[in-house]
mmCIF file of C-alpha atoms in Angstrom:
data_model
loop_
_atom_site.group_PDB
_atom_site.id
_atom_site.type_symbol
_atom_site.label_atom_id
_atom_site.label_comp_id
_atom_site.label_asym_id
_atom_site.label_seq_id
_atom_site.Cartn_x
_atom_site.Cartn_y
_atom_site.Cartn_z
ATOM 1 C CA MET K 1270 106.840 85.147 20.917
ATOM 2 C CA ARG K 1271 107.893 88.393 22.564
ATOM 3 C CA LEU K 1272 108.633 88.853 26.248
ATOM 4 C CA SER K 1273 106.404 91.930 26.254
ATOM 5 C CA ASP K 1274 103.419 89.730 25.315
ATOM 6 C CA PHE K 1275 103.451 88.397 28.889
ATOM 7 C CA ASN K 1276 103.084 91.673 30.736
ATOM 8 C CA TYR K 1277 100.164 92.820 32.855
ATOM 9 C CA LEU K 1278 99.490 95.635 35.307
ATOM 10 C CA LEU K 1279 99.666 94.693 38.980
ATOM 11 C CA PRO K 1280 99.311 97.273 41.776
ATOM 12 C CA ASP K 1281 101.727 96.711 44.645
ATOM 13 C CA GLU K 1282 98.854 96.318 47.088
ATOM 14 C CA CYS K 1283 97.809 93.105 45.295
ATOM 15 C CA ILE K 1284 101.032 91.327 46.303
ATOM 16 C CA ALA K 1285 100.491 89.269 49.461
ATOM 17 C CA GLN K 1286 103.087 90.125 52.082
ATOM 18 C CA THR K 1287 102.009 87.630 54.753
ATOM 19 C CA PRO K 1288 100.217 84.271 54.761
ATOM 20 C CA LEU K 1289 96.605 83.976 55.825
ATOM 21 C CA ALA K 1290 95.984 82.655 59.324
ATOM 22 C CA ASP K 1291 94.287 79.609 57.773
ATOM 23 C CA ARG K 1292 96.109 77.881 54.897
ATOM 24 C CA ALA K 1293 92.849 76.837 53.247
ATOM 25 C CA ALA K 1294 91.187 80.275 53.450
ATOM 26 C CA SER K 1295 92.532 81.428 50.072
ATOM 27 C CA ARG K 1296 90.324 82.343 47.157
ATOM 28 C CA MET K 1297 90.417 80.225 44.002
ATOM 29 C CA LEU K 1298 89.736 81.445 40.476
ATOM 30 C CA VAL K 1299 88.525 78.469 38.431
ATOM 31 C CA LEU K 1300 89.240 78.640 34.685
ATOM 32 C CA HIS K 1301 87.298 76.458 32.232
ATOM 33 C CA ARG K 1302 89.397 76.108 29.095
ATOM 34 C CA ARG K 1303 86.729 74.799 26.717
ATOM 35 C CA GLU K 1304 84.110 77.360 27.687
ATOM 36 C CA GLN K 1305 86.653 80.188 28.063
ATOM 37 C CA SER K 1306 84.952 81.174 31.299
ATOM 38 C CA TRP K 1307 85.829 81.468 34.961
ATOM 39 C CA GLU K 1308 84.274 81.288 38.412
ATOM 40 C CA ASP K 1309 85.194 83.039 41.650
ATOM 41 C CA ARG K 1310 85.398 80.311 44.266
ATOM 42 C CA ALA K 1311 87.201 79.483 47.502
ATOM 43 C CA PHE K 1312 90.043 77.001 47.807
ATOM 44 C CA ARG K 1313 87.892 74.970 50.191
ATOM 45 C CA ASP K 1314 85.692 74.235 47.155
ATOM 46 C CA LEU K 1315 88.514 72.296 45.479
ATOM 47 C CA PRO K 1316 87.052 68.845 46.347
ATOM 48 C CA GLU K 1317 83.946 69.748 44.296
ATOM 49 C CA TYR K 1318 86.151 69.671 41.181
ATOM 50 C CA ILE K 1319 87.681 66.283 42.014
ATOM 51 C CA THR K 1320 86.281 63.166 40.357
ATOM 52 C CA PRO K 1321 86.919 59.427 40.868
ATOM 53 C CA GLY K 1322 90.094 58.353 39.104
ATOM 54 C CA ASP K 1323 91.855 61.690 39.551
ATOM 55 C CA CYS K 1324 95.497 61.634 40.567
ATOM 56 C CA LEU K 1325 96.612 64.715 42.507
ATOM 57 C CA VAL K 1326 100.359 65.169 42.021
ATOM 58 C CA PHE K 1327 102.270 67.181 44.633
ATOM 59 C CA ASN K 1328 105.884 68.301 44.796
ATOM 60 C CA ASP K 1329 107.285 67.033 48.116
ATOM 61 C CA SER K 1330 110.493 69.079 47.999
ATOM 62 C CA ARG K 1331 111.329 70.826 51.249
ATOM 63 C CA VAL K 1332 112.593 74.411 51.437
ATOM 64 C CA PHE K 1333 115.765 74.951 53.453
ATOM 65 C CA PRO K 1334 117.061 78.264 54.900
ATOM 66 C CA SER K 1335 119.066 79.249 51.841
ATOM 67 C CA ARG K 1336 119.492 83.002 52.413
ATOM 68 C CA LEU K 1337 122.670 83.691 54.396
ATOM 69 C CA PHE K 1338 124.294 86.837 55.707
ATOM 70 C CA GLY K 1339 128.011 87.021 56.372
ATOM 71 C CA ARG K 1340 131.021 89.262 56.003
ATOM 72 C CA ARG K 1341 134.167 89.242 53.944
ATOM 73 C CA GLY K 1342 137.073 87.289 55.317
ATOM 74 C CA GLY K 1343 139.511 87.966 52.511
ATOM 75 C CA ILE K 1344 142.527 86.061 51.243
ATOM 76 C CA HIS K 1345 144.679 87.609 48.567
ATOM 77 C CA SER K 1346 142.236 90.512 48.194
ATOM 78 C CA LEU K 1347 142.528 91.625 51.830
ATOM 79 C CA PRO K 1348 144.163 95.086 52.062
ATOM 80 C CA ILE K 1349 147.636 94.908 53.556
ATOM 81 C CA GLY K 1350 148.468 96.517 56.885
ATOM 82 C CA LYS K 1351 147.056 95.727 60.304
ATOM 83 C CA ASN K 1352 145.942 99.311 60.937
ATOM 84 C CA ASN K 1353 144.879 100.055 57.386
ATOM 85 C CA PRO K 1354 141.316 101.549 57.584
ATOM 86 C CA LYS K 1355 140.468 99.882 54.272
ATOM 87 C CA ARG K 1356 141.262 96.537 55.906
ATOM 88 C CA ALA K 1357 138.673 97.172 58.668
ATOM 89 C CA GLU K 1358 136.125 98.349 56.106
ATOM 90 C CA HIS K 1359 136.791 95.225 54.040
ATOM 91 C CA LEU K 1360 136.274 92.864 56.977
ATOM 92 C CA SER K 1361 133.038 94.559 58.067
ATOM 93 C CA ALA K 1362 131.428 94.504 54.608
ATOM 94 C CA ARG K 1363 128.109 92.657 54.746
ATOM 95 C CA ILE K 1364 127.638 89.863 52.226
ATOM 96 C CA GLU K 1365 124.313 88.292 51.247
ATOM 97 C CA VAL K 1366 124.442 84.770 49.845
ATOM 98 C CA PHE K 1367 121.431 83.094 48.262
ATOM 99 C CA LEU K 1368 122.144 79.409 47.729
ATOM 100 C CA LEU K 1369 120.653 77.962 44.528
ATOM 101 C CA ARG K 1370 121.715 74.333 44.233
ATOM 102 C CA ALA K 1371 124.343 71.928 45.462
ATOM 103 C CA VAL K 1372 126.914 71.097 42.778
ATOM 104 C CA SER K 1373 128.942 68.453 44.624
ATOM 105 C CA GLU K 1374 127.941 65.061 45.971
ATOM 106 C CA ASP K 1375 128.885 66.044 49.521
ATOM 107 C CA HIS K 1376 126.638 69.163 49.255
ATOM 108 C CA LEU K 1377 129.473 71.418 50.386
ATOM 109 C CA SER K 1378 129.835 73.215 47.035
ATOM 110 C CA TRP K 1379 126.936 75.418 45.942
ATOM 111 C CA GLU K 1380 125.927 77.633 43.072
ATOM 112 C CA ALA K 1381 124.755 80.897 44.616
ATOM 113 C CA LEU K 1382 123.782 84.492 44.002
ATOM 114 C CA VAL K 1383 126.042 86.790 46.006
ATOM 115 C CA ARG K 1384 125.709 90.501 46.743
ATOM 116 C CA PRO K 1385 127.754 92.541 46.211
ATOM 117 C CA GLY K 1386 129.121 89.999 43.762
ATOM 118 C CA ARG K 1387 131.528 92.292 41.940
ATOM 119 C CA LYS K 1388 133.596 92.602 45.132
ATOM 120 C CA LEU K 1389 133.962 88.871 45.645
ATOM 121 C CA PRO K 1390 136.673 87.346 43.459
ATOM 122 C CA ILE K 1391 137.620 83.696 43.335
ATOM 123 C CA GLY K 1392 139.507 82.837 46.487
ATOM 124 C CA GLU K 1393 137.560 85.232 48.714
ATOM 125 C CA ARG K 1394 136.399 83.782 52.015
ATOM 126 C CA VAL K 1395 132.966 84.580 53.495
ATOM 127 C CA LEU K 1396 132.509 84.368 57.263
ATOM 128 C CA PHE K 1397 129.142 83.419 58.785
ATOM 129 C CA ASP K 1398 127.927 83.038 62.356
ATOM 130 C CA HIS K 1399 128.838 80.000 64.499
ATOM 131 C CA GLY K 1400 132.323 79.898 62.949
ATOM 132 C CA ILE K 1401 131.058 78.689 59.571
ATOM 133 C CA THR K 1402 133.045 79.793 56.511
ATOM 134 C CA ALA K 1403 132.913 79.362 52.745
ATOM 135 C CA VAL K 1404 135.310 80.129 49.881
ATOM 136 C CA ILE K 1405 134.396 81.472 46.435
ATOM 137 C CA ILE K 1406 135.716 78.902 43.945
ATOM 138 C CA ALA K 1407 134.101 79.923 40.595
ATOM 139 C CA ARG K 1408 132.104 82.610 38.805
ATOM 140 C CA GLY K 1409 128.991 82.196 36.634
ATOM 141 C CA GLU K 1410 127.474 83.843 33.572
ATOM 142 C CA TYR K 1411 124.912 86.119 35.254
ATOM 143 C CA GLY K 1412 126.806 87.004 38.400
ATOM 144 C CA GLU K 1413 126.428 83.655 40.115
ATOM 145 C CA ARG K 1414 129.255 82.363 42.257
ATOM 146 C CA THR K 1415 130.170 78.846 43.284
ATOM 147 C CA LEU K 1416 131.245 78.622 46.901
ATOM 148 C CA ARG K 1417 132.425 75.747 49.055
ATOM 149 C CA PHE K 1418 131.640 75.491 52.761
ATOM 150 C CA GLU K 1419 134.443 74.673 55.163
ATOM 151 C CA ILE K 1420 132.533 72.673 57.756
ATOM 152 C CA ASP K 1421 132.470 69.244 59.323
ATOM 153 C CA GLY K 1422 129.163 67.445 59.613
ATOM 154 C CA ASP K 1423 125.846 67.887 57.836
ATOM 155 C CA VAL K 1424 125.614 71.090 55.780
ATOM 156 C CA TYR K 1425 121.839 71.333 56.161
ATOM 157 C CA GLU K 1426 122.121 71.268 59.954
ATOM 158 C CA ALA K 1427 124.561 74.170 59.684
ATOM 159 C CA LEU K 1428 122.218 76.061 57.368
ATOM 160 C CA GLU K 1429 119.367 75.626 59.852
ATOM 161 C CA ARG K 1430 121.531 77.531 62.363
ATOM 162 C CA ILE K 1431 122.734 80.375 60.148
ATOM 163 C CA GLY K 1432 120.183 80.566 57.337
ATOM 164 C CA HIS K 1433 117.028 82.583 56.762
ATOM 165 C CA VAL K 1434 113.798 81.572 55.018
ATOM 166 C CA PRO K 1435 114.287 82.545 51.330
ATOM 167 C CA LEU K 1436 111.252 84.797 50.980
ATOM 168 C CA PRO K 1437 110.931 86.188 47.437
ATOM 169 C CA PRO K 1438 112.124 89.773 46.833
ATOM 170 C CA TYR K 1439 108.576 91.060 46.313
ATOM 171 C CA ILE K 1440 107.845 90.328 49.991
ATOM 172 C CA HIS K 1441 109.135 93.520 51.552
ATOM 173 C CA ARG K 1442 109.834 92.403 55.101
ATOM 174 C CA PRO K 1443 112.382 90.267 56.927
ATOM 175 C CA ASP K 1444 111.563 86.607 57.416
ATOM 176 C CA SER K 1445 109.949 85.677 60.723
ATOM 177 C CA PRO K 1446 109.721 82.480 62.812
ATOM 178 C CA GLN K 1447 106.214 82.024 61.372
ATOM 179 C CA ASP K 1448 107.693 81.705 57.880
ATOM 180 C CA ARG K 1449 109.669 78.612 58.892
ATOM 181 C CA GLU K 1450 106.369 76.733 59.019
ATOM 182 C CA ARG K 1451 104.173 78.662 56.594
ATOM 183 C CA TYR K 1452 106.653 78.858 53.689
ATOM 184 C CA GLN K 1453 106.594 75.070 53.644
ATOM 185 C CA THR K 1454 103.916 72.716 52.347
ATOM 186 C CA ILE K 1455 102.510 69.974 54.559
ATOM 187 C CA PHE K 1456 103.863 67.475 51.981
ATOM 188 C CA ALA K 1457 107.478 68.649 52.312
ATOM 189 C CA ARG K 1458 109.806 65.656 52.751
ATOM 190 C CA GLU K 1459 112.922 65.917 50.558
ATOM 191 C CA THR K 1460 115.208 68.841 51.437
ATOM 192 C CA GLY K 1461 116.555 70.803 48.488
ATOM 193 C CA SER K 1462 114.400 73.753 47.375
ATOM 194 C CA VAL K 1463 115.249 77.448 47.626
ATOM 195 C CA ALA K 1464 111.644 78.480 46.976
ATOM 196 C CA ALA K 1465 108.398 76.850 47.986
ATOM 197 C CA PRO K 1466 106.189 75.012 45.471
ATOM 198 C CA THR K 1467 103.539 77.548 46.406
ATOM 199 C CA ALA K 1468 100.389 75.902 45.020
ATOM 200 C CA GLY K 1469 100.803 73.286 47.733
ATOM 201 C CA LEU K 1470 100.809 75.888 50.516
ATOM 202 C CA HIS K 1471 96.991 75.995 50.539
ATOM 203 C CA PHE K 1472 96.470 72.362 51.475
ATOM 204 C CA THR K 1473 95.492 71.105 54.920
ATOM 205 C CA PRO K 1474 94.902 67.528 56.078
ATOM 206 C CA GLU K 1475 91.163 68.212 55.951
ATOM 207 C CA ILE K 1476 91.246 69.305 52.296
ATOM 208 C CA ILE K 1477 93.343 66.265 51.391
ATOM 209 C CA ALA K 1478 90.895 63.952 53.153
ATOM 210 C CA ALA K 1479 88.000 65.582 51.308
ATOM 211 C CA CYS K 1480 89.734 65.065 47.939
ATOM 212 C CA GLN K 1481 90.382 61.420 48.789
ATOM 213 C CA ALA K 1482 86.736 61.001 49.785
ATOM 214 C CA ARG K 1483 85.805 62.196 46.297
ATOM 215 C CA GLY K 1484 87.889 59.391 44.788
ATOM 216 C CA ALA K 1485 91.255 61.058 44.211
ATOM 217 C CA GLU K 1486 94.567 59.322 44.690
ATOM 218 C CA LEU K 1487 97.541 61.281 46.005
ATOM 219 C CA ALA K 1488 100.982 60.978 44.424
ATOM 220 C CA SER K 1489 104.249 62.794 44.985
ATOM 221 C CA VAL K 1490 107.126 63.897 42.800
ATOM 222 C CA THR K 1491 110.253 65.781 43.790
ATOM 223 C CA LEU K 1492 111.619 68.783 41.943
ATOM 224 C CA HIS K 1493 114.096 70.880 43.883
ATOM 225 C CA VAL K 1494 113.258 74.464 43.050
ATOM 226 C CA GLY K 1495 116.295 76.486 42.016
ATOM 227 C CA LEU K 1496 117.175 79.391 39.764
ATOM 228 C CA GLY K 1497 115.414 77.746 36.824
ATOM 229 C CA THR K 1498 111.990 78.424 38.314
ATOM 230 C CA PHE K 1499 112.300 82.132 39.011
ATOM 231 C CA GLN K 1500 115.206 83.553 37.009
ATOM 232 C CA PRO K 1501 114.379 86.581 34.825
ATOM 233 C CA ILE K 1502 114.006 86.081 31.096
ATOM 234 C CA HIS K 1503 117.049 87.716 29.486
ATOM 235 C CA THR K 1504 115.878 87.727 25.854
ATOM 236 C CA GLU K 1505 113.008 89.558 24.164
ATOM 237 C CA VAL K 1506 112.341 86.527 21.950
ATOM 238 C CA ILE K 1507 111.318 83.923 24.502
ATOM 239 C CA GLU K 1508 112.203 80.952 22.291
ATOM 240 C CA GLU K 1509 115.834 82.036 22.653
ATOM 241 C CA HIS K 1510 115.760 81.707 26.450
ATOM 242 C CA THR K 1511 117.212 78.680 28.253
ATOM 243 C CA LEU K 1512 116.274 77.771 31.816
ATOM 244 C CA HIS K 1513 118.763 76.591 34.412
ATOM 245 C CA THR K 1514 118.503 72.906 35.225
ATOM 246 C CA GLU K 1515 116.720 71.552 38.276
ATOM 247 C CA ARG K 1516 116.809 68.011 39.650
ATOM 248 C CA TYR K 1517 113.667 65.887 39.734
ATOM 249 C CA GLN K 1518 112.610 62.382 40.736
ATOM 250 C CA ILE K 1519 109.407 60.378 40.348
ATOM 251 C CA PRO K 1520 109.114 57.379 42.689
ATOM 252 C CA ALA K 1521 107.821 54.039 41.454
ATOM 253 C CA PRO K 1522 104.446 54.257 43.289
ATOM 254 C CA THR K 1523 103.750 57.563 41.540
ATOM 255 C CA LEU K 1524 104.540 56.048 38.146
ATOM 256 C CA GLN K 1525 101.966 53.354 38.876
ATOM 257 C CA SER K 1526 99.378 55.932 39.945
ATOM 258 C CA LEU K 1527 99.960 57.991 36.812
ATOM 259 C CA ALA K 1528 99.516 54.944 34.603
ATOM 260 C CA ALA K 1529 96.165 54.161 36.244
ATOM 261 C CA ALA K 1530 94.830 57.734 36.466
ATOM 262 C CA LYS K 1531 91.851 58.926 34.458
ATOM 263 C CA ARG K 1532 92.935 62.537 34.974
ATOM 264 C CA VAL K 1533 96.206 63.959 36.267
ATOM 265 C CA VAL K 1534 95.782 67.115 38.344
ATOM 266 C CA ALA K 1535 99.144 68.806 38.845
ATOM 267 C CA VAL K 1536 99.528 70.832 42.022
ATOM 268 C CA GLY K 1537 101.859 73.613 40.954
ATOM 269 C CA THR K 1538 104.063 74.390 37.978
ATOM 270 C CA THR K 1539 106.958 72.380 39.420
ATOM 271 C CA SER K 1540 104.798 69.251 39.331
ATOM 272 C CA VAL K 1541 103.908 70.074 35.719
ATOM 273 C CA ARG K 1542 107.550 70.469 34.746
ATOM 274 C CA THR K 1543 108.374 67.134 36.373
ATOM 275 C CA LEU K 1544 105.498 65.303 34.688
ATOM 276 C CA GLU K 1545 106.189 66.806 31.288
ATOM 277 C CA SER K 1546 109.922 66.117 31.544
ATOM 278 C CA PHE K 1547 109.172 62.466 32.231
ATOM 279 C CA ALA K 1548 106.648 62.351 29.385
ATOM 280 C CA ARG K 1549 109.282 63.586 26.948
ATOM 281 C CA THR K 1550 112.296 61.593 28.112
ATOM 282 C CA GLY K 1551 110.900 58.512 29.832
ATOM 283 C CA ALA K 1552 113.427 59.129 32.609
ATOM 284 C CA PRO K 1553 111.898 58.995 36.113
ATOM 285 C CA SER K 1554 114.786 61.033 37.514
ATOM 286 C CA GLY K 1555 117.447 63.433 36.317
ATOM 287 C CA ASP K 1556 117.990 67.109 35.548
ATOM 288 C CA THR K 1557 115.512 69.177 33.579
ATOM 289 C CA ASN K 1558 115.492 72.630 32.042
ATOM 290 C CA ILE K 1559 112.140 72.142 30.315
ATOM 291 C CA PHE K 1560 110.667 75.483 29.243
ATOM 292 C CA LEU K 1561 106.949 75.433 28.434
ATOM 293 C CA TYR K 1562 105.452 78.414 26.607
ATOM 294 C CA PRO K 1563 102.483 78.897 24.232
ATOM 295 C CA GLY K 1564 102.669 76.412 21.401
ATOM 296 C CA CYS K 1565 104.098 73.635 23.580
ATOM 297 C CA GLU K 1566 102.055 70.466 24.019
ATOM 298 C CA PHE K 1567 101.167 69.000 27.422
ATOM 299 C CA LEU K 1568 101.532 65.232 27.352
ATOM 300 C CA ARG K 1569 100.739 64.244 30.942
ATOM 301 C CA THR K 1570 98.950 67.168 32.616
ATOM 302 C CA ASP K 1571 95.147 67.353 32.437
ATOM 303 C CA ALA K 1572 94.362 70.002 35.077
ATOM 304 C CA LEU K 1573 96.474 72.479 37.007
ATOM 305 C CA LEU K 1574 96.265 74.186 40.389
ATOM 306 C CA THR K 1575 98.653 77.126 40.552
ATOM 307 C CA ASN K 1576 99.218 80.477 42.218
ATOM 308 C CA PHE K 1577 99.353 83.740 40.269
ATOM 309 C CA HIS K 1578 102.748 84.482 38.722
ATOM 310 C CA LEU K 1579 104.946 87.481 38.000
ATOM 311 C CA PRO K 1580 104.676 89.387 34.711
ATOM 312 C CA GLN K 1581 107.133 88.223 32.032
ATOM 313 C CA SER K 1582 108.064 85.116 34.046
ATOM 314 C CA SER K 1583 108.611 81.599 32.745
ATOM 315 C CA LEU K 1584 105.851 80.403 35.102
ATOM 316 C CA LEU K 1585 103.303 82.768 33.562
ATOM 317 C CA MET K 1586 104.392 81.432 30.177
ATOM 318 C CA LEU K 1587 103.778 77.854 31.339
ATOM 319 C CA VAL K 1588 100.268 78.708 32.547
ATOM 320 C CA SER K 1589 99.595 80.580 29.295
ATOM 321 C CA ALA K 1590 100.733 77.531 27.336
ATOM 322 C CA PHE K 1591 98.265 75.395 29.272
ATOM 323 C CA ALA K 1592 95.213 77.673 29.114
ATOM 324 C CA GLY K 1593 95.938 80.177 26.319
ATOM 325 C CA LEU K 1594 97.706 83.520 26.660
ATOM 326 C CA GLU K 1595 94.764 85.815 25.919
ATOM 327 C CA PHE K 1596 92.450 83.850 28.221
ATOM 328 C CA VAL K 1597 94.985 83.849 31.052
ATOM 329 C CA LEU K 1598 95.681 87.576 30.774
ATOM 330 C CA ARG K 1599 91.936 88.332 30.843
ATOM 331 C CA ALA K 1600 91.591 86.133 33.927
ATOM 332 C CA TYR K 1601 94.544 87.891 35.581
ATOM 333 C CA ALA K 1602 92.934 91.272 34.881
ATOM 334 C CA HIS K 1603 89.747 89.991 36.515
ATOM 335 C CA ALA K 1604 91.749 88.807 39.522
ATOM 336 C CA VAL K 1605 93.404 92.224 39.901
ATOM 337 C CA GLU K 1606 90.077 94.054 39.619
ATOM 338 C CA ASN K 1607 88.481 91.765 42.195
ATOM 339 C CA GLY K 1608 91.149 91.961 44.845
ATOM 340 C CA TYR K 1609 92.815 88.554 44.575
ATOM 341 C CA ARG K 1610 96.100 88.230 46.448
ATOM 342 C CA PHE K 1611 99.089 87.527 44.192
ATOM 343 C CA PHE K 1612 102.248 85.421 44.271
ATOM 344 C CA SER K 1613 103.706 83.091 46.916
ATOM 345 C CA TYR K 1614 101.449 83.847 49.872
ATOM 346 C CA GLY K 1615 98.507 84.737 47.640
ATOM 347 C CA ASP K 1616 95.415 83.074 46.211
ATOM 348 C CA CYS K 1617 95.290 80.341 43.598
ATOM 349 C CA MET K 1618 93.856 79.384 40.220
ATOM 350 C CA LEU K 1619 92.451 76.013 39.137
ATOM 351 C CA ILE K 1620 92.530 75.348 35.392
ATOM 352 C CA VAL K 1621 90.282 72.555 34.099
ATOM 353 C CA ASN K 1622 88.825 71.593 30.723
#
């Protein structure tokens, strides 16, 4: 299939820039796969679509403040001469670091996107607030860098002090204190994601209780969202694309719930990728780069709650694989025409049979 097959027109004003005051106030477009039809509903109507024996599967990964701002500290690349104006310019250069995933057991070494990356060779030191520093130790294929923090103590505590909420680039504003709570699901437990599993952002304790009252069981999986979830597709032929790996884990109670479920309702594409990775490998934990696009079979996912996704993204391809590309694109066009709010802080879509 061609990358251009997954394009659609989206006016900028459709992209949600802030969360709603009430998590559960979002709209919900319900897609019926067999009938090839849809309904305009509200997210609060979700319990009406829950039946006894359903297993709602959430991703409990927790977002950490993974966007950092620092300045160059230099090593061998620092211009010589105490009064050299280029030396002062070098030291004042602002550096943005977007952490992607830990690549060492002590969580001090990280794969990251760095801007401006071309000016940061191996050996360069980056200085952050509170005396925290890191050194560039490797370069990646698409401009990624691997850096290692030079700190004592817990790295995540340090990141809480110097980091910013990693709002996606289509949200054109700085992060705010409100985002610390709202760009986090109420299920978040296991720290490790650099982007929120956004389908879970709509849930409140009241909605969960209503789903349980309808006979649903709740189960959690963990997939730490990294570059694999949102990286651009670099090839026109999508079958030639390979996703970055992301770490997942399915606890034993969830495996038992899945085995007993009459229907598995995945909350978000990250839950789908976890379930389908397990279905293919039998491994309840590990790394996955599973890439689901039209033509792929779903072995463990029966229904899907998901937000709307970017054109030409791997997440749109996953949803199109689940519901059919033409059907999904028609539904997206309907959503645009009817003022749905798109992407992370936007509305959602429930896909059922």
